Structures are given as structure tokens and as C-alpha cells.
PDB file of C-alpha atoms in Angstrom:
ATOM      1  CA  MET Y1056     137.880  48.457  60.536  1.00 47.00           C
ATOM      2  CA  VAL Y1057     134.166  49.015  60.167  1.00 43.00           C
ATOM      3  CA  ASN Y1058     133.473  47.947  63.723  1.00 49.00           C
ATOM      4  CA  ARG Y1059     135.986  50.455  65.041  1.00 48.00           C
ATOM      5  CA  LYS Y1060     134.052  53.299  63.352  1.00 46.00           C
ATOM      6  CA  TYR Y1061     130.782  52.632  65.205  1.00 45.00           C
ATOM      7  CA  PRO Y1062     131.871  54.153  68.507  1.00 52.00           C
ATOM      8  CA  LEU Y1063     133.115  57.239  66.648  1.00 48.00           C
ATOM      9  CA  VAL Y1064     129.793  57.569  64.804  1.00 43.00           C
ATOM     10  CA  ILE Y1065     127.876  57.234  68.068  1.00 42.00           C
ATOM     11  CA  ILE Y1066     130.059  59.863  69.723  1.00 43.00           C
ATOM     12  CA  VAL Y1067     129.516  62.237  66.802  1.00 43.00           C
ATOM     13  CA  LEU Y1068     125.744  61.676  66.965  1.00 42.00           C
ATOM     14  CA  LEU Y1069     125.703  62.299  70.719  1.00 44.00           C
ATOM     15  CA  LEU Y1070     127.720  65.494  70.267  1.00 49.00           C
ATOM     16  CA  CYS Y1071     125.280  66.662  67.606  1.00 46.00           C
ATOM     17  CA  LEU Y1072     122.345  65.890  69.909  1.00 45.00           C
ATOM     18  CA  VAL Y1073     123.934  67.807  72.778  1.00 44.00           C
ATOM     19  CA  CYS Y1074     124.670  70.773  70.528  1.00 47.00           C
ATOM     20  CA  SER Y1075     121.112  70.688  69.195  1.00 44.00           C
ATOM     21  CA  MET Y1076     119.704  70.692  72.702  1.00 44.00           C
ATOM     22  CA  GLY Y1077     121.992  73.554  73.629  1.00 46.00           C
ATOM     23  CA  LEU Y1078     120.900  75.579  70.606  1.00 45.00           C
ATOM     24  CA  LYS Y1079     117.255  74.872  71.408  1.00 44.00           C
ATOM     25  CA  ALA Y1080     117.752  76.130  74.955  1.00 46.00           C
ATOM     26  CA  GLN Y1081     119.452  79.246  73.640  1.00 52.00           C
ATOM     27  CA  GLN Y1082     116.542  79.849  71.276  1.00 51.00           C
ATOM     28  CA  ASP Y1083     114.000  79.829  74.129  1.00 78.00           C
ATOM     29  CA  PRO Y1084     115.206  82.511  76.566  1.00 78.00           C
ATOM     30  CA  SER Y1085     111.675  83.279  77.734  1.00 82.00           C
ATOM     31  CA  GLN Y1086     111.480  79.842  79.342  1.00 88.00           C
ATOM     32  CA  VAL Y1087     114.723  80.508  81.183  1.00 91.00           C
ATOM     33  CA  VAL Y1088     113.344  83.837  82.411  1.00 92.00           C
ATOM     34  CA  GLU Y1089     110.106  82.182  83.518  1.00 93.00           C
ATOM     35  CA  ASN Y1090     111.963  79.478  85.426  1.00 93.00           C
ATOM     36  CA  LYS Y1091     114.145  81.963  87.288  1.00 94.00           C
ATOM     37  CA  ILE Y1092     111.205  84.250  88.164  1.00 94.00           C
ATOM     38  CA  GLU Y1093     109.211  81.248  89.370  1.00 94.00           C
ATOM     39  CA  ALA Y1094     112.037  80.143  91.642  1.00 94.00           C
ATOM     40  CA  TRP Y1095     112.438  83.595  93.208  1.00 94.00           C
ATOM     41  CA  LEU Y1096     108.701  84.148  93.654  1.00 94.00           C
ATOM     42  CA  GLN Y1097     108.240  80.784  95.302  1.00 92.00           C
ATOM     43  CA  CYS Y1098     111.111  81.561  97.640  1.00 92.00           C
ATOM     44  CA  ILE Y1099     109.665  85.015  98.439  1.00 92.00           C
ATOM     45  CA  ASN Y1100     106.240  83.537  99.167  1.00 89.00           C
ATOM     46  CA  ARG Y1101     107.703  80.746 101.287  1.00 89.00           C
ATOM     47  CA  LEU Y1102     109.764  83.133 103.405  1.00 88.00           C
ATOM     48  CA  HIS Y1103     106.700  85.334 103.837  1.00 86.00           C
ATOM     49  CA  ARG Y1104     104.529  82.424 105.011  1.00 83.00           C
ATOM     50  CA  GLU Y1105     107.030  81.273 107.593  1.00 80.00           C
ATOM     51  CA  ASN Y1106     107.520  82.934 110.945  1.00 63.00           C
ATOM     52  CA  ILE Y1107     109.929  85.656 109.950  1.00 63.00           C
ATOM     53  CA  ASN Y1108     112.881  86.143 112.235  1.00 63.00           C
ATOM     54  CA  ARG Y1109     115.662  88.625 111.579  1.00 61.00           C
ATOM     55  CA  GLN Y1110     117.726  86.134 109.587  1.00 63.00           C
ATOM     56  CA  LYS Y1111     114.818  85.144 107.329  1.00 68.00           C
ATOM     57  CA  GLN Y1112     113.835  88.793 106.883  1.00 78.00           C
ATOM     58  CA  ASP Y1113     117.351  89.471 105.619  1.00 84.00           C
ATOM     59  CA  SER Y1114     116.965  86.501 103.259  1.00 88.00           C
ATOM     60  CA  LEU Y1115     113.710  87.981 101.939  1.00 90.00           C
ATOM     61  CA  TRP Y1116     115.453  91.244 101.097  1.00 91.00           C
ATOM     62  CA  LEU Y1117     118.312  89.337  99.485  1.00 92.00           C
ATOM     63  CA  VAL Y1118     116.013  87.286  97.226  1.00 94.00           C
ATOM     64  CA  ASN Y1119     114.232  90.443  96.065  1.00 95.00           C
ATOM     65  CA  ALA Y1120     117.577  92.114  95.356  1.00 95.00           C
ATOM     66  CA  GLN Y1121     118.698  89.101  93.312  1.00 95.00           C
ATOM     67  CA  MET Y1122     115.471  89.093  91.305  1.00 96.00           C
ATOM     68  CA  MET Y1123     115.792  92.827  90.631  1.00 96.00           C
ATOM     69  CA  ALA Y1124     119.421  92.474  89.532  1.00 96.00           C
ATOM     70  CA  TYR Y1125     118.543  89.620  87.184  1.00 96.00           C
ATOM     71  CA  LEU Y1126     115.616  91.465  85.559  1.00 96.00           C
ATOM     72  CA  LYS Y1127     117.787  94.561  85.096  1.00 96.00           C
ATOM     73  CA  LYS Y1128     120.211  92.441  83.087  1.00 95.00           C
ATOM     74  CA  VAL Y1129     117.504  90.635  81.118  1.00 95.00           C
ATOM     75  CA  CYS Y1130     115.587  93.805  80.224  1.00 95.00           C
ATOM     76  CA  ALA Y1131     118.745  95.510  78.955  1.00 94.00           C
ATOM     77  CA  ARG Y1132     120.560  92.616  77.294  1.00 94.00           C
ATOM     78  CA  GLN Y1133     117.860  90.305  75.956  1.00 93.00           C
ATOM     79  CA  PRO Y1134     115.622  92.349  73.634  1.00 93.00           C
ATOM     80  CA  GLY Y1135     113.935  89.209  72.313  1.00 91.00           C
ATOM     81  CA  THR Y1136     112.196  88.636  75.623  1.00 91.00           C
ATOM     82  CA  LEU Y1137     110.061  91.737  74.991  1.00 93.00           C
ATOM     83  CA  GLN Y1138     108.337  89.863  72.168  1.00 89.00           C
ATOM     84  CA  ASP Y1139     107.940  86.600  74.087  1.00 90.00           C
ATOM     85  CA  GLU Y1140     105.234  85.684  76.560  1.00 90.00           C
ATOM     86  CA  VAL Y1141     106.555  85.346  80.096  1.00 91.00           C
ATOM     87  CA  ARG Y1142     104.019  83.693  82.372  1.00 90.00           C
ATOM     88  CA  PRO Y1143     105.371  82.298  85.654  1.00 90.00           C
ATOM     89  CA  THR Y1144     103.300  79.372  86.939  1.00 87.00           C
ATOM     90  CA  ASP Y1145     103.369  76.855  89.771  1.00 84.00           C
ATOM     91  CA  SER Y1146     103.877  73.123  89.380  1.00 82.00           C
ATOM     92  CA  ALA Y1147     100.192  72.703  88.460  1.00 85.00           C
ATOM     93  CA  GLY Y1148     100.383  75.329  85.714  1.00 86.00           C
ATOM     94  CA  ASN Y1149      98.476  78.004  87.630  1.00 87.00           C
ATOM     95  CA  PRO Y1150      99.732  81.606  87.383  1.00 87.00           C
ATOM     96  CA  LEU Y1151     101.851  82.568  90.368  1.00 87.00           C
ATOM     97  CA  SER Y1152     100.384  85.274  92.575  1.00 87.00           C
ATOM     98  CA  GLY Y1153     102.284  88.339  93.639  1.00 89.00           C
ATOM     99  CA  ILE Y1154     103.499  89.482  90.207  1.00 94.00           C
ATOM    100  CA  ASN Y1155     102.054  91.480  87.309  1.00 94.00           C
ATOM    101  CA  ILE Y1156     103.766  91.260  83.923  1.00 95.00           C
ATOM    102  CA  LEU Y1157     102.124  93.871  81.715  1.00 96.00           C
ATOM    103  CA  THR Y1158     102.889  94.247  78.003  1.00 96.00           C
ATOM    104  CA  SER Y1159     101.602  96.868  75.580  1.00 97.00           C
ATOM    105  CA  GLN Y1160      99.692  95.698  72.514  1.00 95.00           C
ATOM    106  CA  ASP Y1161     102.610  96.553  70.212  1.00 95.00           C
ATOM    107  CA  ASN Y1162     105.205  94.779  72.398  1.00 95.00           C
ATOM    108  CA  ARG Y1163     107.246  97.958  72.875  1.00 96.00           C
ATOM    109  CA  LEU Y1164     106.722  98.308  76.625  1.00 97.00           C
ATOM    110  CA  ARG Y1165     106.655  95.715  79.376  1.00 97.00           C
ATOM    111  CA  ILE Y1166     106.459  96.197  83.125  1.00 97.00           C
ATOM    112  CA  TYR Y1167     107.466  93.582  85.695  1.00 97.00           C
ATOM    113  CA  CYS Y1168     105.919  94.410  89.073  1.00 96.00           C
ATOM    114  CA  TRP Y1169     105.948  92.134  92.105  1.00 95.00           C
ATOM    115  CA  ASP Y1170     105.028  92.187  95.779  1.00 92.00           C
ATOM    116  CA  THR Y1171     108.276  91.918  97.736  1.00 93.00           C
ATOM    117  CA  ARG Y1172     106.387  90.744 100.859  1.00 90.00           C
ATOM    118  CA  THR Y1173     108.597  93.028 102.943  1.00 87.00           C
ATOM    119  CA  GLY Y1174     105.896  95.398 104.177  1.00 79.00           C
ATOM    120  CA  ALA Y1175     104.606  94.852 107.691  1.00 75.00           C
ATOM    121  CA  TYR Y1176     101.282  96.683 107.242  1.00 73.00           C
ATOM    122  CA  GLN Y1177     101.391  97.773 103.594  1.00 77.00           C
ATOM    123  CA  ASN Y1178     102.397  96.022 100.400  1.00 81.00           C
ATOM    124  CA  HIS Y1179     105.816  97.041  99.052  1.00 88.00           C
ATOM    125  CA  PHE Y1180     106.425  96.592  95.329  1.00 92.00           C
ATOM    126  CA  ASN Y1181     109.444  96.375  93.081  1.00 94.00           C
ATOM    127  CA  ALA Y1182     108.911  97.337  89.451  1.00 95.00           C
ATOM    128  CA  ILE Y1183     111.051  97.531  86.336  1.00 96.00           C
ATOM    129  CA  ALA Y1184     110.188  98.494  82.753  1.00 97.00           C
ATOM    130  CA  GLN Y1185     111.606  97.061  79.541  1.00 97.00           C
ATOM    131  CA  VAL Y1186     111.365  99.562  76.692  1.00 97.00           C
ATOM    132  CA  ALA Y1187     111.978  99.101  72.963  1.00 95.00           C
ATOM    133  CA  ALA Y1188     114.862 101.117  71.513  1.00 94.00           C
ATOM    134  CA  LYS Y1189     116.269 101.588  68.013  1.00 91.00           C
ATOM    135  CA  GLY Y1190     117.946  98.765  66.164  1.00 90.00           C
ATOM    136  CA  GLY Y1191     115.903  96.060  67.876  1.00 91.00           C
ATOM    137  CA  ASN Y1192     117.520  96.803  71.238  1.00 94.00           C
ATOM    138  CA  THR Y1193     115.809  97.363  74.573  1.00 95.00           C
ATOM    139  CA  ARG Y1194     116.499  99.522  77.583  1.00 95.00           C
ATOM    140  CA  MET Y1195     115.479  99.063  81.192  1.00 95.00           C
ATOM    141  CA  LEU Y1196     114.051 101.568  83.627  1.00 95.00           C
ATOM    142  CA  VAL Y1197     113.682 100.885  87.350  1.00 94.00           C
ATOM    143  CA  LEU Y1198     110.265 102.182  88.415  1.00 94.00           C
ATOM    144  CA  ASN Y1199     110.694 101.261  92.071  1.00 92.00           C
ATOM    145  CA  ASP Y1200     113.293  99.417  94.115  1.00 92.00           C
ATOM    146  CA  ILE Y1201     112.537  98.894  97.799  1.00 89.00           C
ATOM    147  CA  ALA Y1202     116.275  98.785  98.482  1.00 87.00           C
ATOM    148  CA  GLY Y1203     116.552 102.406  97.385  1.00 72.00           C
ATOM    149  CA  GLY Y1204     114.078 103.910  99.843  1.00 52.00           C
ATOM    150  CA  ASP Y1205     114.233 104.768 103.512  1.00 47.00           C
ATOM    151  CA  ALA Y1206     112.460 103.130 106.430  1.00 46.00           C
ATOM    152  CA  ASN Y1207     109.045 104.664 105.727  1.00 48.00           C
ATOM    153  CA  ASP Y1208     106.472 104.273 102.951  1.00 49.00           C
ATOM    154  CA  ASP Y1209     108.627 106.103 100.408  1.00 60.00           C
ATOM    155  CA  ARG Y1210     110.022 102.718  99.471  1.00 71.00           C
ATOM    156  CA  ALA Y1211     106.631 101.050  99.110  1.00 80.00           C
ATOM    157  CA  GLY Y1212     106.216 101.700  95.414  1.00 83.00           C
ATOM    158  CA  THR Y1213     102.942 100.990  93.679  1.00 88.00           C
ATOM    159  CA  LEU Y1214     101.159  98.100  92.003  1.00 90.00           C
ATOM    160  CA  TYR Y1215     101.187  98.606  88.243  1.00 94.00           C
ATOM    161  CA  SER Y1216      97.890  97.182  87.077  1.00 91.00           C
ATOM    162  CA  ASP Y1217      97.498  97.893  83.348  1.00 94.00           C
ATOM    163  CA  VAL Y1218      99.281  99.130  80.220  1.00 97.00           C
ATOM    164  CA  CYS Y1219      97.243 100.396  77.256  1.00 96.00           C
ATOM    165  CA  ARG Y1220      97.963 102.565  74.234  1.00 96.00           C
ATOM    166  CA  VAL Y1221      96.206 105.079  72.042  1.00 97.00           C
ATOM    167  CA  ARG Y1222      97.298 106.555  68.698  1.00 97.00           C
ATOM    168  CA  THR Y1223      96.908 110.150  67.566  1.00 97.00           C
ATOM    169  CA  LEU Y1224      95.512 111.223  64.197  1.00 97.00           C
ATOM    170  CA  LEU Y1225      99.131 111.677  63.065  1.00 96.00           C
ATOM    171  CA  GLY Y1226     100.101 108.145  64.074  1.00 95.00           C
ATOM    172  CA  LYS Y1227     101.944 108.949  67.303  1.00 96.00           C
ATOM    173  CA  THR Y1228     101.529 106.371  70.077  1.00 97.00           C
ATOM    174  CA  TYR Y1229     100.846 107.211  73.715  1.00 98.00           C
ATOM    175  CA  TYR Y1230     101.193 104.568  76.404  1.00 98.00           C
ATOM    176  CA  LEU Y1231      98.746 104.704  79.309  1.00 98.00           C
ATOM    177  CA  VAL Y1232     100.109 103.148  82.487  1.00 97.00           C
ATOM    178  CA  MET Y1233      97.868 102.601  85.504  1.00 94.00           C
ATOM    179  CA  ASP Y1234      99.020 102.103  89.059  1.00 91.00           C
ATOM    180  CA  HIS Y1235      97.176 101.376  92.252  1.00 83.00           C
ATOM    181  CA  LYS Y1236      97.871 101.730  95.967  1.00 76.00           C
ATOM    182  CA  VAL Y1237      96.137 100.403  99.052  1.00 67.00           C
ATOM    183  CA  TYR Y1238      96.853 102.073 102.387  1.00 67.00           C
ATOM    184  CA  ASN Y1239      96.405  99.264 104.902  1.00 61.00           C
ATOM    185  CA  ASN Y1240      92.624  98.741 105.141  1.00 58.00           C
ATOM    186  CA  ARG Y1241      91.678 102.403 105.129  1.00 60.00           C
ATOM    187  CA  GLY Y1242      91.526 103.295 101.473  1.00 65.00           C
ATOM    188  CA  GLY Y1243      93.596 103.629  98.356  1.00 74.00           C
ATOM    189  CA  GLY Y1244      94.583 105.606  95.313  1.00 81.00           C
ATOM    190  CA  HIS Y1245      94.572 105.049  91.579  1.00 86.00           C
ATOM    191  CA  ALA Y1246      96.478 106.931  88.884  1.00 92.00           C
ATOM    192  CA  ILE Y1247      96.894 106.935  85.119  1.00 96.00           C
ATOM    193  CA  HIS Y1248     100.090 108.203  83.497  1.00 97.00           C
ATOM    194  CA  ALA Y1249     100.696 108.954  79.809  1.00 98.00           C
ATOM    195  CA  TYR Y1250     104.075 108.386  78.129  1.00 98.00           C
ATOM    196  CA  THR Y1251     105.709 108.264  74.752  1.00 97.00           C
ATOM    197  CA  ILE Y1252     108.751 106.155  73.894  1.00 97.00           C
ATOM    198  CA  ASP Y1253     111.794 107.968  72.531  1.00 94.00           C
ATOM    199  CA  LYS Y1254     115.129 106.183  72.054  1.00 89.00           C
ATOM    200  CA  GLY Y1255     114.252 103.597  74.664  1.00 90.00           C
ATOM    201  CA  SER Y1256     113.136 106.136  77.259  1.00 94.00           C
ATOM    202  CA  LEU Y1257     109.674 106.723  78.710  1.00 95.00           C
ATOM    203  CA  ILE Y1258     108.853 110.398  78.263  1.00 96.00           C
ATOM    204  CA  PRO Y1259     105.877 111.888  80.163  1.00 97.00           C
ATOM    205  CA  ALA Y1260     103.231 113.129  77.736  1.00 97.00           C
ATOM    206  CA  ALA Y1261     100.830 115.892  78.793  1.00 97.00           C
ATOM    207  CA  ILE Y1262      97.656 114.711  77.060  1.00 97.00           C
ATOM    208  CA  PHE Y1263      95.052 114.969  79.846  1.00 97.00           C
ATOM    209  CA  LYS Y1264      93.281 118.313  79.636  1.00 94.00           C
ATOM    210  CA  THR Y1265      91.760 119.198  83.003  1.00 86.00           C
ATOM    211  CA  ASN Y1266      91.114 122.544  84.659  1.00 82.00           C
ATOM    212  CA  GLY Y1267      92.202 124.134  81.393  1.00 84.00           C
ATOM    213  CA  LYS Y1268      95.696 122.678  81.699  1.00 92.00           C
ATOM    214  CA  LEU Y1269      97.502 119.761  80.113  1.00 96.00           C
ATOM    215  CA  GLN Y1270      99.178 117.230  82.384  1.00 95.00           C
ATOM    216  CA  HIS Y1271     100.583 113.726  82.061  1.00 97.00           C
ATOM    217  CA  THR Y1272      98.939 112.208  85.155  1.00 95.00           C
ATOM    218  CA  ILE Y1273      95.497 112.074  86.709  1.00 93.00           C
ATOM    219  CA  ALA Y1274      95.127 110.508  90.152  1.00 90.00           C
ATOM    220  CA  VAL Y1275      92.323 110.017  92.650  1.00 86.00           C
ATOM    221  CA  GLU Y1276      92.283 108.890  96.267  1.00 79.00           C
ATOM    222  CA  HIS Y1277      89.552 107.431  98.434  1.00 69.00           C
ATOM    223  CA  ASP Y1278      88.989 106.676 102.079  1.00 61.00           C
ATOM    224  CA  MET Y1279      86.609 103.929 103.105  1.00 51.00           C
ATOM    225  CA  ALA Y1280      84.829 106.054 105.719  1.00 42.00           C
ATOM    226  CA  PRO Y1281      82.008 107.607 103.611  1.00 41.00           C
ATOM    227  CA  TYR Y1282      81.334 104.471 101.587  1.00 39.00           C
ATOM    228  CA  GLY Y1283      81.805 101.586 103.999  1.00 37.00           C
ATOM    229  CA  GLU Y1284      84.297  99.018 102.789  1.00 40.00           C
ATOM    230  CA  TRP Y1285      86.431 100.476 100.014  1.00 38.00           C
ATOM    231  CA  ALA Y1286      85.562  98.906  96.651  1.00 47.00           C
ATOM    232  CA  GLU Y1287      88.675  98.776  94.493  1.00 48.00           C
ATOM    233  CA  ASP Y1288      86.913  98.507  91.156  1.00 51.00           C
ATOM    234  CA  ASP Y1289      84.468 101.346  91.843  1.00 61.00           C
ATOM    235  CA  ALA Y1290      87.246 103.718  92.856  1.00 69.00           C
ATOM    236  CA  ASN Y1291      89.460 103.113  89.844  1.00 81.00           C
ATOM    237  CA  ILE Y1292      89.924 105.263  86.778  1.00 90.00           C
ATOM    238  CA  LYS Y1293      88.614 103.300  83.804  1.00 91.00           C
ATOM    239  CA  LEU Y1294      89.249 103.183  80.062  1.00 94.00           C
ATOM    240  CA  SER Y1295      86.950 101.928  77.332  1.00 94.00           C
ATOM    241  CA  ASP Y1296      88.071  98.908  75.303  1.00 94.00           C
ATOM    242  CA  ASP Y1297      89.532 101.129  72.587  1.00 95.00           C
ATOM    243  CA  SER Y1298      91.167 103.385  75.247  1.00 96.00           C
ATOM    244  CA  LYS Y1299      89.509 106.467  73.739  1.00 96.00           C
ATOM    245  CA  THR Y1300      87.084 107.160  76.589  1.00 95.00           C
ATOM    246  CA  MET Y1301      88.285 107.716  80.151  1.00 95.00           C
ATOM    247  CA  TYR Y1302      86.111 107.628  83.270  1.00 92.00           C
ATOM    248  CA  VAL Y1303      87.435 109.445  86.341  1.00 90.00           C
ATOM    249  CA  PRO Y1304      85.595 108.690  89.622  1.00 85.00           C
ATOM    250  CA  LEU Y1305      83.866 111.684  91.134  1.00 77.00           C
ATOM    251  CA  LEU Y1306      84.873 112.399  94.732  1.00 61.00           C
ATOM    252  CA  LYS Y1307      81.774 113.265  96.737  1.00 55.00           C
ATOM    253  CA  LYS Y1308      81.575 116.484  98.754  1.00 42.00           C
ATOM    254  CA  ASP Y1309      81.563 114.542 102.002  1.00 36.00           C
ATOM    255  CA  SER Y1310      84.801 112.722 101.167  1.00 40.00           C
ATOM    256  CA  PRO Y1311      87.679 113.391 103.551  1.00 39.00           C
ATOM    257  CA  ALA Y1312      90.568 115.475 102.222  1.00 41.00           C
ATOM    258  CA  PRO Y1313      93.132 113.363 100.326  1.00 38.00           C
ATOM    259  CA  ARG Y1314      96.344 112.591 102.130  1.00 34.00           C
ATOM    260  CA  ARG Y1315      99.187 114.751 100.945  1.00 32.00           C
ATOM    261  CA  ASP Y1316     101.986 113.174  98.934  1.00 30.00           C
ATOM    262  CA  SER Y1317     100.576 109.668  99.236  1.00 29.00           C
ATOM    263  CA  LEU Y1318     100.963 109.270  95.490  1.00 28.00           C
ATOM    264  CA  GLU Y1319     104.156 110.009  93.604  1.00 31.00           C
ATOM    265  CA  VAL Y1320     102.288 112.788  91.818  1.00 30.00           C
ATOM    266  CA  LYS Y1321     100.022 115.534  93.064  1.00 31.00           C
ATOM    267  CA  PRO Y1322      96.449 114.190  93.143  1.00 31.00           C
ATOM    268  CA  VAL Y1323      93.866 115.680  90.804  1.00 33.00           C
ATOM    269  CA  THR Y1324      90.355 115.534  92.207  1.00 34.00           C
ATOM    270  CA  ALA Y1325      88.338 114.223  89.289  1.00 36.00           C
ATOM    271  CA  ALA Y1326      88.712 117.351  87.178  1.00 35.00           C
ATOM    272  CA  ALA Y1327      87.029 119.518  89.801  1.00 32.00           C
ATOM    273  CA  GLY Y1328      86.121 122.894  88.385  1.00 28.00           C
ATOM    274  CA  THR Y1329      85.509 121.608  84.879  1.00 31.00           C
ATOM    275  CA  ALA Y1330      82.129 120.115  85.703  1.00 31.00           C
ATOM    276  CA  ASP Y1331      79.287 120.446  88.156  1.00 30.00           C
ATOM    277  CA  ASN Y1332      79.661 118.588  91.421  1.00 28.00           C
ATOM    278  CA  ALA Y1333      77.310 115.665  91.222  1.00 29.00           C
ATOM    279  CA  ASN Y1334      75.715 112.690  92.895  1.00 29.00           C
ATOM    280  CA  ALA Y1335      74.164 111.052  89.836  1.00 30.00           C
ATOM    281  CA  GLY Y1336      76.105 109.047  87.290  1.00 34.00           C
ATOM    282  CA  THR Y1337      77.137 105.595  86.160  1.00 37.00           C
ATOM    283  CA  GLY Y1338      76.235 102.622  88.356  1.00 40.00           C
ATOM    284  CA  SER Y1339      77.053 102.867  92.048  1.00 40.00           C
ATOM    285  CA  ARG Y1340      79.709 105.537  91.512  1.00 54.00           C
ATOM    286  CA  ASP Y1341      79.794 108.736  89.448  1.00 78.00           C
ATOM    287  CA  TYR Y1342      82.377 109.458  86.765  1.00 85.00           C
ATOM    288  CA  TYR Y1343      83.636 112.423  84.831  1.00 88.00           C
ATOM    289  CA  ILE Y1344      83.937 111.428  81.192  1.00 92.00           C
ATOM    290  CA  TYR Y1345      86.831 112.365  78.913  1.00 95.00           C
ATOM    291  CA  ARG Y1346      87.113 111.648  75.184  1.00 95.00           C
ATOM    292  CA  PHE Y1347      90.278 111.324  73.150  1.00 97.00           C
ATOM    293  CA  ASP Y1348      89.934 113.878  70.344  1.00 96.00           C
ATOM    294  CA  GLY Y1349      92.839 112.529  68.348  1.00 96.00           C
ATOM    295  CA  PHE Y1350      95.461 114.417  70.352  1.00 97.00           C
ATOM    296  CA  HIS Y1351      94.262 114.889  73.948  1.00 97.00           C
ATOM    297  CA  TYR Y1352      91.767 113.550  76.475  1.00 97.00           C
ATOM    298  CA  VAL Y1353      89.221 116.352  76.770  1.00 95.00           C
ATOM    299  CA  TYR Y1354      86.327 116.738  79.185  1.00 90.00           C
ATOM    300  CA  ASP Y1355      83.124 115.793  77.339  1.00 87.00           C
ATOM    301  CA  LYS Y1356      80.512 118.422  78.235  1.00 82.00           C
ATOM    302  CA  GLU Y1357      77.659 116.672  76.422  1.00 80.00           C
ATOM    303  CA  ALA Y1358      78.341 113.288  77.987  1.00 76.00           C
ATOM    304  CA  ASN Y1359      78.509 114.847  81.462  1.00 74.00           C
ATOM    305  CA  LYS Y1360      75.235 116.770  81.223  1.00 67.00           C
ATOM    306  CA  SER Y1361      73.548 114.044  83.279  1.00 62.00           C
ATOM    307  CA  LEU Y1362      75.600 114.993  86.326  1.00 56.00           C
ATOM    308  CA  LYS Y1363      73.454 116.910  88.798  1.00 45.00           C
ATOM    309  CA  GLU Y1364      73.896 118.762  92.053  1.00 41.00           C
TER     310      GLU Y1364
END
């Protein structure tokens, strides 16, 4: 009688072990997300490295569409992933190239942005945002989907490169999102956008005061011609570590006119009109300096006195 119970006990123990493993897997959704992203990115990179024929090009588009569809579902239905670290790596544990996963310091905003490898002469990016909503829920917002554009650069999207935040004197939080474009080898553009979060939506916030007006975006563009090879870091808008000081690159007088509509927003030429045109400044490039006064980023006249004709 006792001997007959042993198989039953073993079966019960095995069932408990299986259930425990299943519960553990369910409790670690970030690992599942990482694994799926890794698989798609590796497939995208492999297809890109190979000699692309029409059939493989179609496969590349399909893999990107599958990855976008999956992240849409995850961002909307799995709010816990917003709090978890998601860090896709290769078999050696090195971060996979071709993707930026940017998360705000308070874990209320995350952006997934990846190179689809579909551009012939220019990088084309997909991007999706996961935004905190009430009740511990999250909402998703598609920032760019290459499948939704036409055959020109309108589908190219932009590389989202940083997400920061700053708080007002009344405790309101603004999220500062930076994006960056490179136009082949000829130059590029950099922009900073300000948002608030309301009911799971990103709402543009007009907190940059330039030319006497408030706007939610500042953008600059550069061509490599006047400066030799275009230096990405020099041409970027910068923020101090506490995000309360903003440095906007000064476009020199001999710079070529910016290309129209090459950014999603109308370019603003380094707050022209609010300061003297200058050739002296910080390091190898000049910057207009803005300070956050507790409510807006305002041109700092005292800090910019060193700018000269």
C-alpha cells in the first residue's frame, strides 16, 4: 500500500515543480520581452548583412512589422514592463546594436526605437512609446512606423537618443525627448521636445521661450560643408546633468540654409534674434544658453554676454 503511493507522490511533486516554474516565468515578463526583441533584432541584422534580394527585402519588412505589432501589445497590455529593465544582448552578453530603449527617471515614459535596416541610403527607424496611465495601467503611442509612410524619406522616422525630465516649482513634471537625424553623409539635425503626461497621453508642452514666444520644440540642422566632417556631438543640443541648463548650438553666418521640412517640426535657428550673432563660445562650437526658471527655459542674457560678433 505504501509502495503504491510513491509514484503518486512523485507525480504530485513534479506537477508542483512544473507549476512553480510556470509561475516564475509569468513573474518575469521582462525576460520574455528581451528574448523576443533579441530574436527579431538578430534576424533584422542578419537579413541586412546578407545580399538582399527582393524576397529577403520582403522578409526584412515582415520582421519589422512583427516586432512593431508585438511591442504595441506589450506596451498596452503589460504595464509591469515599464518598471523593469529591458536590455537585449547577444550570446556573449553584449548590448545589441541598432536599438535604443530609453526610460525616464521616474519610470513613467519609455521609448523603444530601432533601426529597421530598410533604408538604402538613410537609416529608417521605428519607434513606439509606453506611457504610464492611471490605475497602474500603460498606454502605447506609435512615434514612427515605416510601414505607414510612402516611398520617400517621410517614412524614415528619427533616432530617439535621450529622455530626461525636469520639475516645476509647483511639482509638475516635463519630459524632454531628444531625437537625431543623419542625412546620408552630408549633415544632420537634432531636436528637443517637451511633453507632459496626462491620462497616458503625451501632451506637447510649450516651455521653451525663444524669440519672445513659447514653443514645445527647438531644433537645429547642420551641413558638413562649412565645418569639414560633421561632428555629431558638437552639433547636438545639450542639457546639464540636472536638466536645468540647455545649450543650443549657434549656427554660423556662413552656414548653408537649412533644408525645409527635413525635421517633423519647423527648425528654430538657435534662438536667432534673442542674442548677438557670435563666433566665440564654449569649446569648438558656440552655444546659446537657456536656464530653467522653475516654469520655462529662458534665454540667459548674463551667461551669453561672452558671445561676440
